[in-house]
Short mmCIF file of C-alpha atoms in Angstrom, two decimals:
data_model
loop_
_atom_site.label_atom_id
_atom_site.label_comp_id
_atom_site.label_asym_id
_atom_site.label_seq_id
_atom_site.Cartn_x
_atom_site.Cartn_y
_atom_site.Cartn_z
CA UNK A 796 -12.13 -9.29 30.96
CA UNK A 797 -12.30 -9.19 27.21
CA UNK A 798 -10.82 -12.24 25.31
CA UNK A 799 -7.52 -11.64 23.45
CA UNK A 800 -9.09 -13.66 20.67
CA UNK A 801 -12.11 -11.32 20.63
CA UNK A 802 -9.86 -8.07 21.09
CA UNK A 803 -7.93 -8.86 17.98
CA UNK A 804 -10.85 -9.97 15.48
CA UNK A 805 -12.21 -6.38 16.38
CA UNK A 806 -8.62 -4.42 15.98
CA UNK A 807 -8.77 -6.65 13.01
CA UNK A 808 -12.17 -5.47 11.89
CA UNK A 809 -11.17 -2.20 12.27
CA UNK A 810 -7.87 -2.16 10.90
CA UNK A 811 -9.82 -3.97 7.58
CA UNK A 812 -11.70 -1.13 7.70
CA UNK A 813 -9.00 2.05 7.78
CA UNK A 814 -7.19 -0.16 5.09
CA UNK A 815 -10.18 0.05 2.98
CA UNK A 816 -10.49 3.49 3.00
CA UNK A 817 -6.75 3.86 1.97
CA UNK A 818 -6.95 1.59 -0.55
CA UNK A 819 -10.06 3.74 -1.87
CA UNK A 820 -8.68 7.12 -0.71
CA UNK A 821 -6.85 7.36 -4.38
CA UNK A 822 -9.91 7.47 -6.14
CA UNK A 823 -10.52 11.60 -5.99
CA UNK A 824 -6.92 11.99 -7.24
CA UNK A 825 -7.71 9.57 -10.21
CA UNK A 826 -11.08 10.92 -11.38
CA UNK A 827 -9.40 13.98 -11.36
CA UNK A 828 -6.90 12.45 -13.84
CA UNK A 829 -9.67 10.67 -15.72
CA UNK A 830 -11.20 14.55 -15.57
CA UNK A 831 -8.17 16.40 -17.11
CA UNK A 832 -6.94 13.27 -19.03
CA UNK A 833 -3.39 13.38 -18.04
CA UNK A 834 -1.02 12.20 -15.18
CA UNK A 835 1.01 15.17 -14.60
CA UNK A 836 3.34 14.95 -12.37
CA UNK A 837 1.82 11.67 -10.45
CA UNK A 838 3.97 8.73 -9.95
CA UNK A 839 2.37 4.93 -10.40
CA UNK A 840 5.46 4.10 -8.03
CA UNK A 841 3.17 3.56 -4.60
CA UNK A 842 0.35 1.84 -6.37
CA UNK A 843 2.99 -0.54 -8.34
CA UNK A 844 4.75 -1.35 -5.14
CA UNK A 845 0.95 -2.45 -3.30
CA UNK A 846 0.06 -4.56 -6.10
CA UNK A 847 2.80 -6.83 -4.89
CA UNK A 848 2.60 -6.07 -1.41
CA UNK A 849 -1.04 -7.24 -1.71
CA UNK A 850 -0.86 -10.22 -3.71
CA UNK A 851 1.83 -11.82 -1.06
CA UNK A 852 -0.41 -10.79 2.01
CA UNK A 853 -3.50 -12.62 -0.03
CA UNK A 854 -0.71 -15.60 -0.10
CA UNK A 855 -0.05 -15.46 3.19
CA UNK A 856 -3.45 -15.33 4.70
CA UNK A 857 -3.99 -18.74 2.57
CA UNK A 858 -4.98 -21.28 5.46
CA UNK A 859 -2.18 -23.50 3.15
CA UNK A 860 0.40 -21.10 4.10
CA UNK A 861 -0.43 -19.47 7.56
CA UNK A 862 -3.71 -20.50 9.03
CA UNK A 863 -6.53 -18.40 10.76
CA UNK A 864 -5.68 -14.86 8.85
CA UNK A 865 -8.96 -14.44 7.01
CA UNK A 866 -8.53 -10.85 8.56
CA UNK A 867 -5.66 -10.92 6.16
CA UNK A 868 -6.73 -12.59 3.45
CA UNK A 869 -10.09 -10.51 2.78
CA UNK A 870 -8.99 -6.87 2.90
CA UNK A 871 -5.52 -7.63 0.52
CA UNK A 872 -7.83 -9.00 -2.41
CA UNK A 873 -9.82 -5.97 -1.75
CA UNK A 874 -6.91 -3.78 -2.17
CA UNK A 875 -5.83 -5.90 -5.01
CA UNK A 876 -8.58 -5.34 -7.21
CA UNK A 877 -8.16 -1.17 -6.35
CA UNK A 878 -4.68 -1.20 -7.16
CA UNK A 879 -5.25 -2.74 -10.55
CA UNK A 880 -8.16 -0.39 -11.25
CA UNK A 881 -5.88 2.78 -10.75
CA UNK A 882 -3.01 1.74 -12.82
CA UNK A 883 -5.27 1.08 -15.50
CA UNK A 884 -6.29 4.25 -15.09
CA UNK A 885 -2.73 5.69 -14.88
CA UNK A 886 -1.83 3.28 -18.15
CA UNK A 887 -4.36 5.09 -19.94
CA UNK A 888 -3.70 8.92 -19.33
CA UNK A 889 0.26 8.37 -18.68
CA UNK A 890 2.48 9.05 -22.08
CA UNK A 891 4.60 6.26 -23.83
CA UNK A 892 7.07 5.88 -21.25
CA UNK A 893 4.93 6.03 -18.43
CA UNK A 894 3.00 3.32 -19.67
CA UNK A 895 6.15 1.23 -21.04
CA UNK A 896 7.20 1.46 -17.04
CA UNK A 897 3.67 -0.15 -15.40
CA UNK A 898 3.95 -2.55 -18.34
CA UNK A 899 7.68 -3.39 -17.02
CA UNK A 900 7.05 -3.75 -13.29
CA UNK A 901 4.06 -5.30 -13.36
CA UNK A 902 5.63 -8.22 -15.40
CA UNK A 903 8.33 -8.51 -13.16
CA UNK A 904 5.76 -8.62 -9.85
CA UNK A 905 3.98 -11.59 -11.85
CA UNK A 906 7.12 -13.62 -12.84
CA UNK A 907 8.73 -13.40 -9.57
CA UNK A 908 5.28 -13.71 -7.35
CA UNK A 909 4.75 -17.18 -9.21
CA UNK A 910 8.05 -18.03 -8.72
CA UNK A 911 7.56 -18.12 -5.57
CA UNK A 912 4.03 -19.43 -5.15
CA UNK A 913 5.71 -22.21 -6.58
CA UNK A 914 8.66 -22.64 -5.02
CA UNK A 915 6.77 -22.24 -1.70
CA UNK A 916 4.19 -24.95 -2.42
CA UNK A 917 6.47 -27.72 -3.64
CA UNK A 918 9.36 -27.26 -1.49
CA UNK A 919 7.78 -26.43 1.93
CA UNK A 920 5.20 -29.20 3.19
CA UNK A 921 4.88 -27.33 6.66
CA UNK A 922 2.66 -24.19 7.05
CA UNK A 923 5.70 -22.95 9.80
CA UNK A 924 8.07 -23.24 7.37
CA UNK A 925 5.57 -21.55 4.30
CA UNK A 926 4.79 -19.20 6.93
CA UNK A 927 8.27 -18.13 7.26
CA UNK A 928 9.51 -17.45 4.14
CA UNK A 929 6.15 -15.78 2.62
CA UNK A 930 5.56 -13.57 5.66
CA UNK A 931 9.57 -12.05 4.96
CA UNK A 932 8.53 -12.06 1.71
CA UNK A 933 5.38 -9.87 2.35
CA UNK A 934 6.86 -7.77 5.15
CA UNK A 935 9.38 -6.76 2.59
CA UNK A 936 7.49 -5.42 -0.01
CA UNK A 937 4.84 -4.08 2.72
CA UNK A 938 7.49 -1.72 3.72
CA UNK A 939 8.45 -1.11 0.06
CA UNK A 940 4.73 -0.01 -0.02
CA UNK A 941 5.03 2.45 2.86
CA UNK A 942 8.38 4.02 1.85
CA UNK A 943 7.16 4.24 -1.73
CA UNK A 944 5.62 7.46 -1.10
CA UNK A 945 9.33 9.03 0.11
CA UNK A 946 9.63 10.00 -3.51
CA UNK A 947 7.21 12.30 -3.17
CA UNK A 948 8.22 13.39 -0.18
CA UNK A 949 11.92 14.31 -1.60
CA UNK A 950 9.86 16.44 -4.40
CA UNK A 951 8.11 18.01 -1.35
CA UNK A 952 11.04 19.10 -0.17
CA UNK A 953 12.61 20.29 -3.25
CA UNK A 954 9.33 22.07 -4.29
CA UNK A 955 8.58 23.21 -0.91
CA UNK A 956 5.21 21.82 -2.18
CA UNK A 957 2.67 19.08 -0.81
CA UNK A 958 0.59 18.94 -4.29
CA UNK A 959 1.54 15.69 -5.06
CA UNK A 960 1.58 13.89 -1.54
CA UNK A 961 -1.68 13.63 -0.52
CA UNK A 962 -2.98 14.11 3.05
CA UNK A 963 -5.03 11.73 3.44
CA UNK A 964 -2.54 9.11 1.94
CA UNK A 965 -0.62 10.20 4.69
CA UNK A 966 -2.79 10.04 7.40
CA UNK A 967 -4.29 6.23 6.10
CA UNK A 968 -0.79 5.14 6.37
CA UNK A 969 0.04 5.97 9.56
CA UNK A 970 -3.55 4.89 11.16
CA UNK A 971 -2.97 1.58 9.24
CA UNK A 972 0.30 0.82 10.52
CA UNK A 973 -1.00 1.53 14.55
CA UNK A 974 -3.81 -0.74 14.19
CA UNK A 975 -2.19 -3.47 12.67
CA UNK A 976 0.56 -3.22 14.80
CA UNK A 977 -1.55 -3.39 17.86
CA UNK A 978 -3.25 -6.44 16.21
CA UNK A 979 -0.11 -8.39 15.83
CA UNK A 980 0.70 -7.61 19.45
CA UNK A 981 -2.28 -9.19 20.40
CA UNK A 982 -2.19 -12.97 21.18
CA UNK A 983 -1.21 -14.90 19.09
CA UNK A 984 1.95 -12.90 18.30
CA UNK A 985 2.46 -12.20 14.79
CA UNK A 986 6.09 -10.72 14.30
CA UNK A 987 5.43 -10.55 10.91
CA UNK A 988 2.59 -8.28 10.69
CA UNK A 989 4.29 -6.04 13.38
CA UNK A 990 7.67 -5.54 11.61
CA UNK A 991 6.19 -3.97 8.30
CA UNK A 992 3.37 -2.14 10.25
CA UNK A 993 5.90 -0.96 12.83
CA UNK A 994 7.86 1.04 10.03
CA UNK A 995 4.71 1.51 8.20
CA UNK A 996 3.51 3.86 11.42
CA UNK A 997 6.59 5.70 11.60
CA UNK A 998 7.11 6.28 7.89
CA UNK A 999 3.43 7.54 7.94
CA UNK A 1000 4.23 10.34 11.00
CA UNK A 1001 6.93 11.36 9.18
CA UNK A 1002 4.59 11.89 6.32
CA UNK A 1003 2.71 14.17 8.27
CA UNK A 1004 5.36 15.76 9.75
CA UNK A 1005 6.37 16.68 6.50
CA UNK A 1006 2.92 17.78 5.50
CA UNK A 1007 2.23 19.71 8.24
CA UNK A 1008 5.69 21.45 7.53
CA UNK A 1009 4.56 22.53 3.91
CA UNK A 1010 1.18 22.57 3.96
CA UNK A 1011 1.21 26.42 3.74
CA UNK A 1012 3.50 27.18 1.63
CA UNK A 1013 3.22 27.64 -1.98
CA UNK A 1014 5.42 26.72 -4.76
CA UNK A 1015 6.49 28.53 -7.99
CA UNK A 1016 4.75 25.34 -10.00
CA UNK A 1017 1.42 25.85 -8.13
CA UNK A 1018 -0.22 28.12 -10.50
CA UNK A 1019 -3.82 28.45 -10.85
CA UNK A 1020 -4.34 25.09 -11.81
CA UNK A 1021 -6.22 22.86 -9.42
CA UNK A 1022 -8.29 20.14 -10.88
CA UNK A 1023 -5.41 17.63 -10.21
CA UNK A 1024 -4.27 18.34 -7.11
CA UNK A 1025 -4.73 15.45 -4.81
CA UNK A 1026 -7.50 15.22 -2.25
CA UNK A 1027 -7.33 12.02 -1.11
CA UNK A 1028 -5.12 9.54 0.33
CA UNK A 1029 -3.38 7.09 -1.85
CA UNK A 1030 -2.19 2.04 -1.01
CA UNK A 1031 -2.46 -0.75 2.54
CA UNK A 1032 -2.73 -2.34 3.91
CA UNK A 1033 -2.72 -4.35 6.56
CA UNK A 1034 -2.76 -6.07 7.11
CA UNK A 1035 -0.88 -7.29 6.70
CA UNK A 1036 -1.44 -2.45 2.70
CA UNK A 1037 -2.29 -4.30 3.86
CA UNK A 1038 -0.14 -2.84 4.76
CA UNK A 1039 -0.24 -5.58 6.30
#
């Protein structure tokens, strides 16, 4: 009989490495920005709402906080560093007030993430009680990061077009939510990673759903013009977005 300790490092392993490849799956629809030089129609909204996702999953997985989550820990700095790489990326191409918005969020992620950082590490000596109130914390903003994409999908349905929700986004987000919810069902429990990853798998079959609904059809804005349209998958992860 395989160990339950064994069973989840492997989920783990391989829920590190689905959340890798949506955390990299952006990168076609970027160079393809970086090609034509503008944003179009993209939105920074899902890649905005990772970065903070991400940075309070690396927090969590701190053996200070909640021990024994190096699963955790490893794939959110990866997705980290992505998510910063494509809103530079977006910063550079978008126009004034695209670029005026990153600027905006992003200051308000880094106030209010060391806010808490600190608040957390002077306040709560206990890794339960740190544990508690940075794993709400993440599972919060890791189903911010799954739901971010229903803006698109309300443009899909308006358009009756999927040019700007990506499939493989899509299909990362619902892969990663099953496999890290099947890791936090494995012993030791982890309520935490299976809320956000619980939501995360159904907002990512409705997603497809949604996809597979308009997949064919063709817009009145879908002209000739296809160097931006996305080809990849979007942000994830976990683990707990990663979606974690």
């Amino acid at each position: 009989m395989v160990n339950a300790a064994i069973a989840r490092n492997v989920v783990g392993v391989i829920g590190n490495i689905i959340s890798f490849g949506m955390f990299f799956s952006p990168a076609p629809t970027f160079y393809g920005i970086v090609k034509k030089k503008a944003v179009e129609e993209f939105k920074p909204d899902p890649y905005i709402a990772t970065v903070l996702n991400c940075a309070f999953w690396v927090f969590y997985g701190m053996p200070f906080v909640h021990p024994h989550s190096i699963l955790v820990l490893t794939i959110n700095s990866v997705g980290l560093a992505f998510e910063f790489v494509y809103l530079t990326i977006f910063y550079i191409y978008a126009p004034n007030k695209g670029r005026k918005k990153v600027l905006l969020f992003l200051l308000i992620e880094v106030i209010f993430f060391a806010a808490v950082v600190l608040v957390t590490l002077l306040a709560l000596h206990e890794t339960r009680q740190r544990s508690l109130v940075v794993g709400i914390l993440s599972d919060v903003f890791n189903v911010m990061m799954y739901v971010a994409p229903l803006t698109i999908m309300a443009k899909v349905i308006k358009t009756k077009s999927v040019k700007y929700m990506p499939f493989w986004l899509s299909l990362a987000n619902f892969l990663n939510g099953v496999c890290w919810t099947t890791y936090a069902l494995i012993h030791p429990f982890d309520l935490y990673v299976l809320i956000s990853n619980g939501i995360g798998a159904i907002a990512g079959f409705a997603q497809l759903v949604l996809y597979a609904c308009y997949c064919s059809s063709k817009s009145e804005d879908d002209d000739d013009d296809h160097d931006l349209k996305p080809t990849g998958v979007q942000l994830s992860n976990l683990n707990g977005r990663v979606a974690v």
